[in-house]
Amino acid sequence: MKNIKEWHGGGQPHLYYYVDLTGRIVGETTITGTGQTTKFSSVVYPNNTDVISLGMYISSEKAKMAIERYWIQEDEVY
């Protein structure tokens, strides 16, 4: 069975990417900065103890895309 991942709004400005089957959060975007310095950060949680920062992005959509790309690459079967 494939682990389908979906987005869930945790209340602005947080968005959570989670595995539908288990409910485990595997990624998160959040807004950082204020006013004209607004940026969006992305992190992924590959397991229960590790956190990997994917960097800062100009919009929440780009931050979400970074998380989705990370998991597409990780989920590929070689």
XYZ file of C-alpha atoms in Angstrom:
78
model
C 0.000 0.000 0.000
C 1.377 3.385 -1.021
C 1.726 6.102 1.593
C -0.383 8.944 0.244
C 0.699 12.337 1.549
C -1.594 15.339 1.915
C -1.470 18.946 3.104
C -3.248 20.160 6.226
C -3.511 23.767 7.328
C -2.493 24.124 10.944
C -3.728 27.682 11.013
C -1.911 30.415 9.158
C 0.980 30.533 8.634
C 1.656 26.814 9.280
C 1.024 24.052 6.754
C 1.699 20.404 7.560
C 2.442 17.596 5.094
C 1.395 14.256 6.519
C 0.994 10.583 5.660
C -2.720 9.891 5.301
C -2.464 6.254 6.441
C -0.757 6.994 9.778
C -1.321 10.709 10.337
C 2.419 11.263 10.906
C 3.668 14.738 9.937
C 6.550 14.421 7.461
C 6.974 18.075 6.462
C 6.094 21.599 7.541
C 6.169 25.128 6.163
C 5.980 28.250 8.260
C 6.308 31.975 7.727
C 9.342 33.772 9.120
C 10.035 37.473 9.249
C 7.634 40.393 9.275
C 6.548 43.093 6.871
C 8.749 43.337 3.794
C 11.060 40.547 4.969
C 8.469 37.760 4.876
C 9.988 34.381 3.980
C 8.732 30.826 4.163
C 10.818 28.019 5.627
C 10.486 24.320 4.836
C 11.513 21.333 6.906
C 10.997 17.594 6.536
C 10.909 14.863 9.146
C 12.287 11.681 7.528
C 11.941 9.736 10.798
C 10.989 10.329 14.413
C 14.299 11.910 15.442
C 15.667 13.821 12.417
C 14.756 17.242 11.043
C 16.092 18.424 7.681
C 15.812 22.076 6.689
C 15.138 22.605 2.982
C 15.771 26.338 3.181
C 13.884 29.604 2.813
C 11.462 30.406 -0.005
C 9.743 33.446 -1.456
C 6.196 32.037 -1.147
C 4.310 29.289 0.644
C 3.661 27.574 -2.707
C 7.395 27.310 -3.440
C 8.032 26.068 0.104
C 5.358 23.389 -0.351
C 6.870 22.371 -3.697
C 10.259 21.852 -2.038
C 8.746 19.430 0.475
C 6.793 17.577 -2.197
C 9.927 17.243 -4.384
C 11.902 15.902 -1.428
C 9.339 13.162 -0.769
C 8.940 12.280 -4.454
C 12.685 11.643 -4.601
C 12.716 9.704 -1.321
C 9.729 7.554 -2.303
C 11.134 6.509 -5.695
C 12.126 2.892 -6.054
C 15.526 2.414 -7.654
